[in-house]
XYZ file of C-alpha atoms in Angstrom:
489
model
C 6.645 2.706 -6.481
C 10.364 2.245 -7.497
C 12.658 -0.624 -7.487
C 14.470 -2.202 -4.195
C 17.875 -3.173 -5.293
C 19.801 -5.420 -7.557
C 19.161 -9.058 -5.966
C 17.323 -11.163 -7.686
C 15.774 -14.031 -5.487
C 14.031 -17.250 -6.856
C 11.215 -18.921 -5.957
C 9.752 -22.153 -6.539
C 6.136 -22.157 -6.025
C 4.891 -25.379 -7.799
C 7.794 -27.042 -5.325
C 7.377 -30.755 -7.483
C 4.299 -31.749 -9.457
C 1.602 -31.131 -6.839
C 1.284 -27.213 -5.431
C 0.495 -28.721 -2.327
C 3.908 -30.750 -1.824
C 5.691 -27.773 -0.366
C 5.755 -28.512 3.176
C 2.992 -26.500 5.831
C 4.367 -26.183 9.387
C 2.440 -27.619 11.670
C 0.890 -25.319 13.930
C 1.436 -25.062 17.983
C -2.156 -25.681 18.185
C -5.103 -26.070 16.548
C -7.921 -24.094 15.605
C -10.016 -25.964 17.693
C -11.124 -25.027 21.353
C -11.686 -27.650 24.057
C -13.628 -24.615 25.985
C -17.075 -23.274 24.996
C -15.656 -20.046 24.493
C -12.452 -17.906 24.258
C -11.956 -14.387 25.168
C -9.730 -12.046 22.936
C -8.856 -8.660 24.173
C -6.684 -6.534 21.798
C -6.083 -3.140 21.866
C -6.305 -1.280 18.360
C -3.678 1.647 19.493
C -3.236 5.552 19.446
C -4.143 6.011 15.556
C -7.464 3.695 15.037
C -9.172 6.832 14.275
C -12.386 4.975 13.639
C -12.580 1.772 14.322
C -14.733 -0.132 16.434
C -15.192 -3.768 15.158
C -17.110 -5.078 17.600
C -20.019 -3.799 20.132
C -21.366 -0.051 19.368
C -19.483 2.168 17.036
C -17.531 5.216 18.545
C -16.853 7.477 15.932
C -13.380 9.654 16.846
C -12.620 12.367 15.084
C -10.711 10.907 11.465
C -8.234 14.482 11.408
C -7.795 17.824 10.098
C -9.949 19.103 7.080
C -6.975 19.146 4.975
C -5.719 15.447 5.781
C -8.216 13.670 7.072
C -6.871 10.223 5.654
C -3.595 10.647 7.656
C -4.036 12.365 10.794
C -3.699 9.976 13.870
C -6.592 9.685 16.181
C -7.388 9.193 19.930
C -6.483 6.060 21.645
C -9.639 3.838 20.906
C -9.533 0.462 23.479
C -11.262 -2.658 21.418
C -14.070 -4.194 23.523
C -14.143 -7.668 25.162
C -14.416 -10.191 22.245
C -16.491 -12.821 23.060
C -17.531 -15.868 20.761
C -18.284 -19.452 20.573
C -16.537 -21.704 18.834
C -17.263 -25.144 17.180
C -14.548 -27.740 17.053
C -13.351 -26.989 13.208
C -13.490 -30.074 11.194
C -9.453 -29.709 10.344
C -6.393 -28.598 12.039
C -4.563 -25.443 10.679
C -2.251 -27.290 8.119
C -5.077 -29.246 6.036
C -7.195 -25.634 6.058
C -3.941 -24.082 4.268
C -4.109 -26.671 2.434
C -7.392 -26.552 1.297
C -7.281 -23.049 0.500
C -3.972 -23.439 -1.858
C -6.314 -26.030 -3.756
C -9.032 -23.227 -4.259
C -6.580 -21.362 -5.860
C -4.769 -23.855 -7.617
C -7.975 -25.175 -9.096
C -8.961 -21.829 -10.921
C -5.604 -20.627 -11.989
C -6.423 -20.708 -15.914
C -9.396 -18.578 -14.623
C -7.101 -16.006 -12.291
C -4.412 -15.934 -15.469
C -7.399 -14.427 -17.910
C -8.125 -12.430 -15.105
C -5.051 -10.957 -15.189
C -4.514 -10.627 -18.718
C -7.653 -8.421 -18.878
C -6.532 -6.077 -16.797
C -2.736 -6.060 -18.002
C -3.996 -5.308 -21.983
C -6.016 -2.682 -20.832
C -4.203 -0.444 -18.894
C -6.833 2.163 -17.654
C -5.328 5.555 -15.358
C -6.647 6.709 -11.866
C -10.374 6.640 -11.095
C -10.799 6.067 -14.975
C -10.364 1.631 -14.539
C -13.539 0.827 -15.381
C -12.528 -2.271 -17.492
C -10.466 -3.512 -14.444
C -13.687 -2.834 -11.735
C -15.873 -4.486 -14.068
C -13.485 -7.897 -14.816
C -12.878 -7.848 -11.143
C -16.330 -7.365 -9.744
C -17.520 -9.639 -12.227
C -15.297 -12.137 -11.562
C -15.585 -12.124 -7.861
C -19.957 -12.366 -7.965
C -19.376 -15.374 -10.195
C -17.797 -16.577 -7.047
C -19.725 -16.041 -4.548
C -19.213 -12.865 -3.066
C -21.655 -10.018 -1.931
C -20.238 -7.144 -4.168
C -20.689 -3.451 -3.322
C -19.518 -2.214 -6.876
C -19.091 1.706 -6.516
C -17.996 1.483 -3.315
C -17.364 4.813 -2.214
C -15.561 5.617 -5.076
C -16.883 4.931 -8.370
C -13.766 2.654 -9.497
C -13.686 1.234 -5.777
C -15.377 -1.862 -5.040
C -16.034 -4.115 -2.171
C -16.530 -8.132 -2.178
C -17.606 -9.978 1.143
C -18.125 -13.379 2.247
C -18.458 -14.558 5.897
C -20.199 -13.592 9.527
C -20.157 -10.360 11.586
C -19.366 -10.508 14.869
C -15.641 -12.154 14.890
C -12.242 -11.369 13.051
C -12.424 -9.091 9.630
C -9.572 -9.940 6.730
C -9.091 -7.382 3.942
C -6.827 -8.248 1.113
C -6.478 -5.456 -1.221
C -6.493 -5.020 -4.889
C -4.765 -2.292 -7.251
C -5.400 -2.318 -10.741
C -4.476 1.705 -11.722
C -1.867 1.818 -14.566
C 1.039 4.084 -15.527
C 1.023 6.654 -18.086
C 2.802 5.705 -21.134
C 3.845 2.445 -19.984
C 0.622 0.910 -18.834
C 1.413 -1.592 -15.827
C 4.926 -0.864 -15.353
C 4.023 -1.513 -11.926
C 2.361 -4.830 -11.940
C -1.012 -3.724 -10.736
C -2.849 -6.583 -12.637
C -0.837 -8.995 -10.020
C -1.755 -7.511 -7.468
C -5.294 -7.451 -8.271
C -4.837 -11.062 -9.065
C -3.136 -11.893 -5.860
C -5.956 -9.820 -3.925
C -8.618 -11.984 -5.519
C -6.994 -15.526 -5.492
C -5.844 -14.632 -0.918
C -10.329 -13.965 -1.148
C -10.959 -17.260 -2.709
C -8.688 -18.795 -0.935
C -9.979 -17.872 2.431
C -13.353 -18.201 1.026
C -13.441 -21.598 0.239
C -12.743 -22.375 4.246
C -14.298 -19.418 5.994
C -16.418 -22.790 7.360
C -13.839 -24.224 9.008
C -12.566 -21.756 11.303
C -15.122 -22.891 14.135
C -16.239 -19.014 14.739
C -17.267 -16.261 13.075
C -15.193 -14.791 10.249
C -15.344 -12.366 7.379
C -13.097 -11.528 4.686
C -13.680 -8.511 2.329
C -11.298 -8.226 -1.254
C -11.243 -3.809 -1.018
C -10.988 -2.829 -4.686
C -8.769 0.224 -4.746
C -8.213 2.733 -6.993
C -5.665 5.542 -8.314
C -2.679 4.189 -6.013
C -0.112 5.414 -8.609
C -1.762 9.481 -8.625
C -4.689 10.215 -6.068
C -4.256 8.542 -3.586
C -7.736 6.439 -3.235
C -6.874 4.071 -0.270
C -6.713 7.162 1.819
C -10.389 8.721 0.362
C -11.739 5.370 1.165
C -9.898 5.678 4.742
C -11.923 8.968 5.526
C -15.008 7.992 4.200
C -14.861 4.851 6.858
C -13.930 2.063 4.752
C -11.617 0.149 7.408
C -13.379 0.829 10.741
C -14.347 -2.498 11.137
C -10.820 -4.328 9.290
C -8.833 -6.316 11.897
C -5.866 -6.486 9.555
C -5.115 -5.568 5.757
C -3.018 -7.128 3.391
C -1.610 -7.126 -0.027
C 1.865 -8.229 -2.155
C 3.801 -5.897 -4.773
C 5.707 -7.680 -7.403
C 9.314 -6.562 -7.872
C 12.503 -7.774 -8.665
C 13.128 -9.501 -5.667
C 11.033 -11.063 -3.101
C 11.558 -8.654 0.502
C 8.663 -9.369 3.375
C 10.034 -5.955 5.127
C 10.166 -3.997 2.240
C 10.492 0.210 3.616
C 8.681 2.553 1.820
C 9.103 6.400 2.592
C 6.622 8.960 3.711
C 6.004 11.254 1.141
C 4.439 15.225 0.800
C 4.104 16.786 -2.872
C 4.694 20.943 -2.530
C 3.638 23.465 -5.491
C 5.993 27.097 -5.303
C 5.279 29.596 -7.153
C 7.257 32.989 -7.712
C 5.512 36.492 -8.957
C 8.240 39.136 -10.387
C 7.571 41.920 -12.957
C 7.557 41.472 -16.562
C 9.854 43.729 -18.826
C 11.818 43.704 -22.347
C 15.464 41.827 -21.749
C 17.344 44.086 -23.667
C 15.437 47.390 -22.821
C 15.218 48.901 -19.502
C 15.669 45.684 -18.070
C 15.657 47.221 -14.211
C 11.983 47.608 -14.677
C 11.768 43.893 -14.552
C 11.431 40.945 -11.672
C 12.983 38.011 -13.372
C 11.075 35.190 -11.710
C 12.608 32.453 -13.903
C 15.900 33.188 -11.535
C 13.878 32.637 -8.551
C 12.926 29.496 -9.862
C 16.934 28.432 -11.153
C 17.906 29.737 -7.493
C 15.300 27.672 -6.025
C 16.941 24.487 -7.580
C 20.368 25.328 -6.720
C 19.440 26.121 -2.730
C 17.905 22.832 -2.951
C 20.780 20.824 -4.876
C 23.264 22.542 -1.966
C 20.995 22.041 0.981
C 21.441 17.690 -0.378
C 25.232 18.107 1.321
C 23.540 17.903 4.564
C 19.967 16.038 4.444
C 20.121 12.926 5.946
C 20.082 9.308 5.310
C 16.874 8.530 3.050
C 15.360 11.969 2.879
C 14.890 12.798 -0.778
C 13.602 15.785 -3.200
C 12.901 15.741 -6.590
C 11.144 18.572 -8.802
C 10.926 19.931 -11.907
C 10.074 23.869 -13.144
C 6.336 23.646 -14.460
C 6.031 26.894 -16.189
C 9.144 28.521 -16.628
C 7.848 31.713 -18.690
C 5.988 32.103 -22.124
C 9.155 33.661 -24.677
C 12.642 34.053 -24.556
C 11.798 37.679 -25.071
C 10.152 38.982 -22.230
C 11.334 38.447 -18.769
C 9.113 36.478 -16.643
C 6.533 37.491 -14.493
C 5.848 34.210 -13.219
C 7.074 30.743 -12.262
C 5.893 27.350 -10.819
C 7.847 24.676 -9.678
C 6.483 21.233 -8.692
C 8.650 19.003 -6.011
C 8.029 15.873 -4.165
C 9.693 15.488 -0.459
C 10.152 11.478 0.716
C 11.668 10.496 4.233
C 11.036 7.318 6.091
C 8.835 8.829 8.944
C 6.160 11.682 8.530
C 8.442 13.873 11.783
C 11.135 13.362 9.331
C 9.067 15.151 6.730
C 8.127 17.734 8.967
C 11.668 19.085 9.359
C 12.263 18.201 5.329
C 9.490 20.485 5.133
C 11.173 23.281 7.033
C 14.546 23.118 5.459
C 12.700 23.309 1.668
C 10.954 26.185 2.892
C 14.187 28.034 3.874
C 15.514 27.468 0.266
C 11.997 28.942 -1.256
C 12.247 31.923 0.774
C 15.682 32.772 0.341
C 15.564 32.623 -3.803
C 12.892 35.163 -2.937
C 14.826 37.686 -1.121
C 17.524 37.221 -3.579
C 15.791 38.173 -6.755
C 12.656 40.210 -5.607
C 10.328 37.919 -6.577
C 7.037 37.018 -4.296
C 6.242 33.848 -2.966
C 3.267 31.318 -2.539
C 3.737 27.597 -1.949
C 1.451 24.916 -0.874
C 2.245 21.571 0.430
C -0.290 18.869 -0.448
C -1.482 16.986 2.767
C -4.795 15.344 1.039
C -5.224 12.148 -0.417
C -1.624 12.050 -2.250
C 0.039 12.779 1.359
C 1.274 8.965 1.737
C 2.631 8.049 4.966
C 5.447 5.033 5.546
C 4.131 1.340 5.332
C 4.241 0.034 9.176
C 5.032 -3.796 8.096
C 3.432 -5.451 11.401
C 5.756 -7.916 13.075
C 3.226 -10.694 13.991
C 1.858 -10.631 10.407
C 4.678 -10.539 8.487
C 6.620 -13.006 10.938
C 3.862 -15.519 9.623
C 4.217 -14.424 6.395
C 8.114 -15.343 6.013
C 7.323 -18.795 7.267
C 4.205 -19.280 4.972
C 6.444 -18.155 2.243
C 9.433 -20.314 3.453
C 6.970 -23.376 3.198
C 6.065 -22.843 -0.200
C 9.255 -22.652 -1.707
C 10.139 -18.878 -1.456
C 13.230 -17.564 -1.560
C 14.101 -14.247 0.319
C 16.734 -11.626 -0.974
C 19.706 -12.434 0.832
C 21.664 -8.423 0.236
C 22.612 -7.795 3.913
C 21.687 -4.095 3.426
C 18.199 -4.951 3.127
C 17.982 -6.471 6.457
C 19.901 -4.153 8.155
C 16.865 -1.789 7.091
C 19.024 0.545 4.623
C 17.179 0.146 1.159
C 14.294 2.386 1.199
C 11.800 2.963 -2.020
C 8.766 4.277 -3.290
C 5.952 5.608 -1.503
C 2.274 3.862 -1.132
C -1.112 5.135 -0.193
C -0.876 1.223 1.506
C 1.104 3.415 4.048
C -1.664 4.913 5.343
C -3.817 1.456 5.759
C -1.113 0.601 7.987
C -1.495 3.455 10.161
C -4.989 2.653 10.668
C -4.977 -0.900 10.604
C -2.523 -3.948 11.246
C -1.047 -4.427 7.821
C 1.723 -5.581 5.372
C 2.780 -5.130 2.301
C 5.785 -7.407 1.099
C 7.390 -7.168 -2.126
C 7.854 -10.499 -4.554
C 10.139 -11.353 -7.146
C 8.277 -12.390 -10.673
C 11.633 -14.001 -11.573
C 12.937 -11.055 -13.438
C 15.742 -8.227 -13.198
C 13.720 -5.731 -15.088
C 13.013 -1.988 -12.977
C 9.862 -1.340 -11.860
C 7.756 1.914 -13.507
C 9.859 0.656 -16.787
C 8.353 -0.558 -20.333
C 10.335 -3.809 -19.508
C 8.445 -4.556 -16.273
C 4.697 -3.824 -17.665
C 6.508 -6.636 -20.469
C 7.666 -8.998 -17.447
C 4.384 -8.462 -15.784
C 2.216 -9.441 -18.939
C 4.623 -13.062 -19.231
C 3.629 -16.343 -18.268
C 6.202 -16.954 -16.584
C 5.276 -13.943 -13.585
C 2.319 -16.783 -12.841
C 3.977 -19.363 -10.505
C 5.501 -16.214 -8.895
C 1.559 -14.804 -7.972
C -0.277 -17.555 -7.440
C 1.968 -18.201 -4.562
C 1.247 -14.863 -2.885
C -2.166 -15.438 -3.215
C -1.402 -18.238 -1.059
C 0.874 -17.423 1.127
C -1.249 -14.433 2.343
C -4.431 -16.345 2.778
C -2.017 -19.160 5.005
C -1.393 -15.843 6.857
C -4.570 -14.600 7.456
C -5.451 -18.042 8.625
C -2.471 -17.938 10.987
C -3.957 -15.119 12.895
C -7.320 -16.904 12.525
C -6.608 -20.061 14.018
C -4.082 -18.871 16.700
C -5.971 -16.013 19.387
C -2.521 -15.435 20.788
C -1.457 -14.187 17.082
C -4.227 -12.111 17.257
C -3.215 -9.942 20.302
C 0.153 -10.160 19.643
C -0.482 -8.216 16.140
C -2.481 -5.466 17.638
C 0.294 -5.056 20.482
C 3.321 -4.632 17.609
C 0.491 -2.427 16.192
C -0.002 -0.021 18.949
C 4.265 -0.226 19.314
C 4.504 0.812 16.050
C 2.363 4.000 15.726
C 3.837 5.250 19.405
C 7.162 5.234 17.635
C 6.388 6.229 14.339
C-alpha cells in the first residue's frame, strides 16, 4: 500500500503517566439488560456470500471459478438472534478500561513480539518465522490456535462462546522485497494480537455469549491470501473484521482503490534489422505503441483511475527483430464498475497497437486472489472508532482534502473482507514523515518510538469492538451501513 499525503498528525497515547488517564466516554447505556433476553435482528446484505452465523448454515454460491474471493453473492437475511444475558459485572467504560490494562501490562512482551517479526522479514506464504512467533505467542495466552489454517502461513486463534457476536481482528506479517517491512506489517500483527488480548481478558464481562478470533493472514503485499481464505470459508461466521495500517498520518476513512493486474502479450515475426527487414513483425513496436496509447488515453481517465506497467520481455538482441513481447500493467479505480470500464478503455489501446504494427494479441486480466476490491470503511464501526481514538489522545489529519474524500491510495486484499463482512481499516501515524514501501519506513517501523503509536490501536480497536458489543443498537446499525454500502458500491 502507498502513502496518503503529507500531514503529519500526533498522537499522544500514554496521555500523562497512567495509559488509562485518557478519558473513556461514558456510554448511553450499559451492557447490562434489565430483561431476560434481547432480540437482535440484522441483516448481513446483498454480498454475504456465505455467511450464516447463527442457526443452520446456508451455503450460497461464493462466485465465478475465476474470482471466487470477490464475486458478490445472493442476498442472505441473518436469523432471529436470540440470547440471554447476565447483568455484566461493569459498565462499558471500566471494561475498556480493563482491556487497555491487558495490553498495557504485556507491552515489553508485544514490543519483542514485534521485533521478531520486523528483523526477519520473510515474503508471501514463505513467513514461517512470523506464524510461528505469533502462534506461539498467542497459545502462551490462552487461545485455541488452528496453526495452518487453511493456508500453511495462515493461522487462527480463538477464545470465547458460539452462539452470540464473532470479532476478528486481523494480522499481516508478509514483508517487502528488498526493503523488508517497508510497510509496517510487524505493527499490524502486533496491533492484531494486543485488540485479541485485549478483548480476551473481558470476553467474561459482556453478560452473553461472545467470541473473538485473531485471523493470521498471509501474502497481503503479492497473493492476495485474505481473499483464498475468503473462498475457502474463513469469515462465514465473522460479524465484523478489523485491523489498523501504520502510515504517516493517522486517517479513520482512509480510501483505498480497487485494483485488476492484466498480462499483454504481442506475437510478430522475427527477421534480420538490416536485411530484408519486410519479412519481419516488429513486436517490440507493438509493445512502445502500447505505452504511448496508454500515456494519451491518461488526458481523459478520470479522477483516481490509474495505470502503471512496465515491458517484461522486450526481445532477446538488438540484432534480430522481435518476435515477441510481454507487458505487465496494473489498473486501480475506487470502485470495481469503475474498473470495468478502465478495463475496456486499456483494451482499446492493446488492440489498436495491434492493428498498427501487425502484431497478434493475447492478454489476460487477473481476477483471482490478487483482484483486490475497495475497502468499504463501515460507518457505525469506524464512527466508534474516531471517538475511541479521540479518548485516547489521537490526533486526526486535519488536510481538508482528505475529508472531502479526494486522497485515494494503495490497494488491500482487506478490501475484499469488507465486501463480505462489516469492516475497517484505518490508517495511523507512527509519528514519522517517512513514505511507506520505502527503506526509511521499514527503519521508522523497527524504532521505539512507533510503540506508543501501536499499542494505542490495539486499544482503540478492542474499545470498538466492545462498542458494538455492549450496545445491540450498534450492532444493527453496522449491518444496515453494511448492506448500504455494497448496494452502492
Amino acid at each position: 500500500m502507498q502513502n496518503t499525503g503529507g500531514c503529519l498528525a500526533t498522537e499522544h497515547p500514554w496521555g500523562s503517566s497512567s495509559q488509562l488517564k485518557a478519558p473513556l466516554e461514558k456510554p448511553s447505556a450499559t451492557c447490562a439488560a434489565k430483561s431476560a433476553q434481547h432480540k437482535i435482528i440484522g441483516s448481513i446484505g446483498d454480498c454475504l456470500a456465505s455467511e450464516t452465523p447463527w442457526g443452520s448454515h446456508r451455503k450460497p454460491p461464493l462466485g465465478k471459478p475465476a474470482a471466487p474471493c470477490t464475486t458478490i453473492g445472493p442476498d442472505v437475511v441473518r436469523p432471529l438472534i436470540t440470547f440471554d444475558r447476565k447483568p455484566p459485572a461493569m459498565d462499558a467504560t471500566q471494561i475498556k478500561e480493563k482491556s487497555c490494562s491487558a495490553i498495557q501490562s504485556c507491552s515489553k512482551e508485544l514490543w519483542d513480539l514485534s521485533q521478531e517479526i520486523w528483523k526477519n522479514p520473510e515474503l508471501a506464504f514463505k513467513e514461517h518465522r512470523a506464524h510461528r512467533v505469533l502462534t506461539e505467542f498467542l497459545e502462551n495466552r490462552g487461545f485455541r490456535v488452528d496453526r495452518h489454517y487453511k493456508l500453511e502461513t495462515a493461522f487462527r486463534a480463538v477464545c470465547g462462546e458460539e452462539g452470540g457476536l464473532h470479532v476478528c481482528v486481523i494480522c499481516e506479517y508478509d514483508a517487502l522485497p528488498g526493503i523488508g517491512h517497508g510497510c509496517g506489517h510487524n505493527l499490524i500483527a502486533e496491533v492484531g494480537v494486543a485488540a485479541g488480548i485485549a478483548i480476551k481478558e473481558v470476553i467474561q464481562d459482556f453478560g452473553q455469549p461472545v467470541k473473538v478470533t485473531v485471523l493470521g493472514t498471509p501474502a497481503e503485499e503479492q497473493g492476495g491470501g485474505k481473499n483464498i481464505l475468503i473462498e475457502r470459508g474463513c469469515f462465514k461466521d465473522v460479524d465484523f473484521a478489523m485491523m489498523a495500517h501504520p502510515d504517516i498520518c493517522s486517517i479513520a476513512r482512509w480510501r483505498c482503490l480497487a485494483r485488476v493486474s492484466v498480462e499483454v502479450t504481442y506475437k510478430g515475426h522475427a527477421s534480420h534489422p538490416a536485411y530484408q527487414t519486410w519479412e519481419g513483425t516488429n513486436a517490440l513496436d507493438a509493445a512502445v505503441l502500447c505505452l504511448n496509447n496508454i500515456s494519451v488515453l491518461r488526458q481523459q481517465m478520470r479522477p483516481h483511475h490509474q495505470i502503471h506497467g512496465i515491458i517484461v520481455d522486450g526481445g532477446s538482441h538488438p540484432d534480430v527483430i522481435p518476435e515477441e513481447t510481454k507487458l505487465e500493467f496494473q489498473l486501480r479505480a475506487p470502485l470495481r464498475s469503475d474498473l470495468d470500464l478502465l478495463e475496456r478503455q486499456l483494451v482499446a489501446c492493446f488492440q489498436a497497437a495491434a492493428t498498427a504494427t501487425g502484431c497478434e494479441l493475447e492478454y489476460e486480466f487477473h481476477k483471482g486472489p490478487e483482484y483486490y476490491l475497495n475497502v468499504l470503511q463501515n460507518d457505525t464501526l469506524i464512527t466508534r472508532y474516531e471517538k475511541n481514538s479521540r479518548d485516547l489522545g489521537v490526533e486526526f489529519c486535519t488536510d481538508q482534502k482528505v475529508f472531502a474524500g479526494e486522497m485515494f491510495s494503495g490497494s488491500t486484499d482487506m478490501g475484499n473482507v469488507s465486501h463480505v463482512v462489516p469492516s475497517i481499516h484505518p490508517e495511523f501515524s507512527i509519528g514519522d514523515t517517512a513514505a511507506t514501501h520505502s527503506a526509511l519506513f521499514t527503519k521508522v517501523a523497527g524504532a521505539p518510538e512507533a510503540q506508543p503509536y501501536t499499542l494505542t490501536q490495539g486499544k482503540v480497536l478492542a474499545m470498538t469492538a466492545i462498542d458494538v458489543i455492549c450496545h445491540p443498537e450498534l450492532f444493527k446499525k453496522m449491518k444496515e451501513d453494511f448492506k448500504h454500502d455494497i448496494a452502492n458500491t
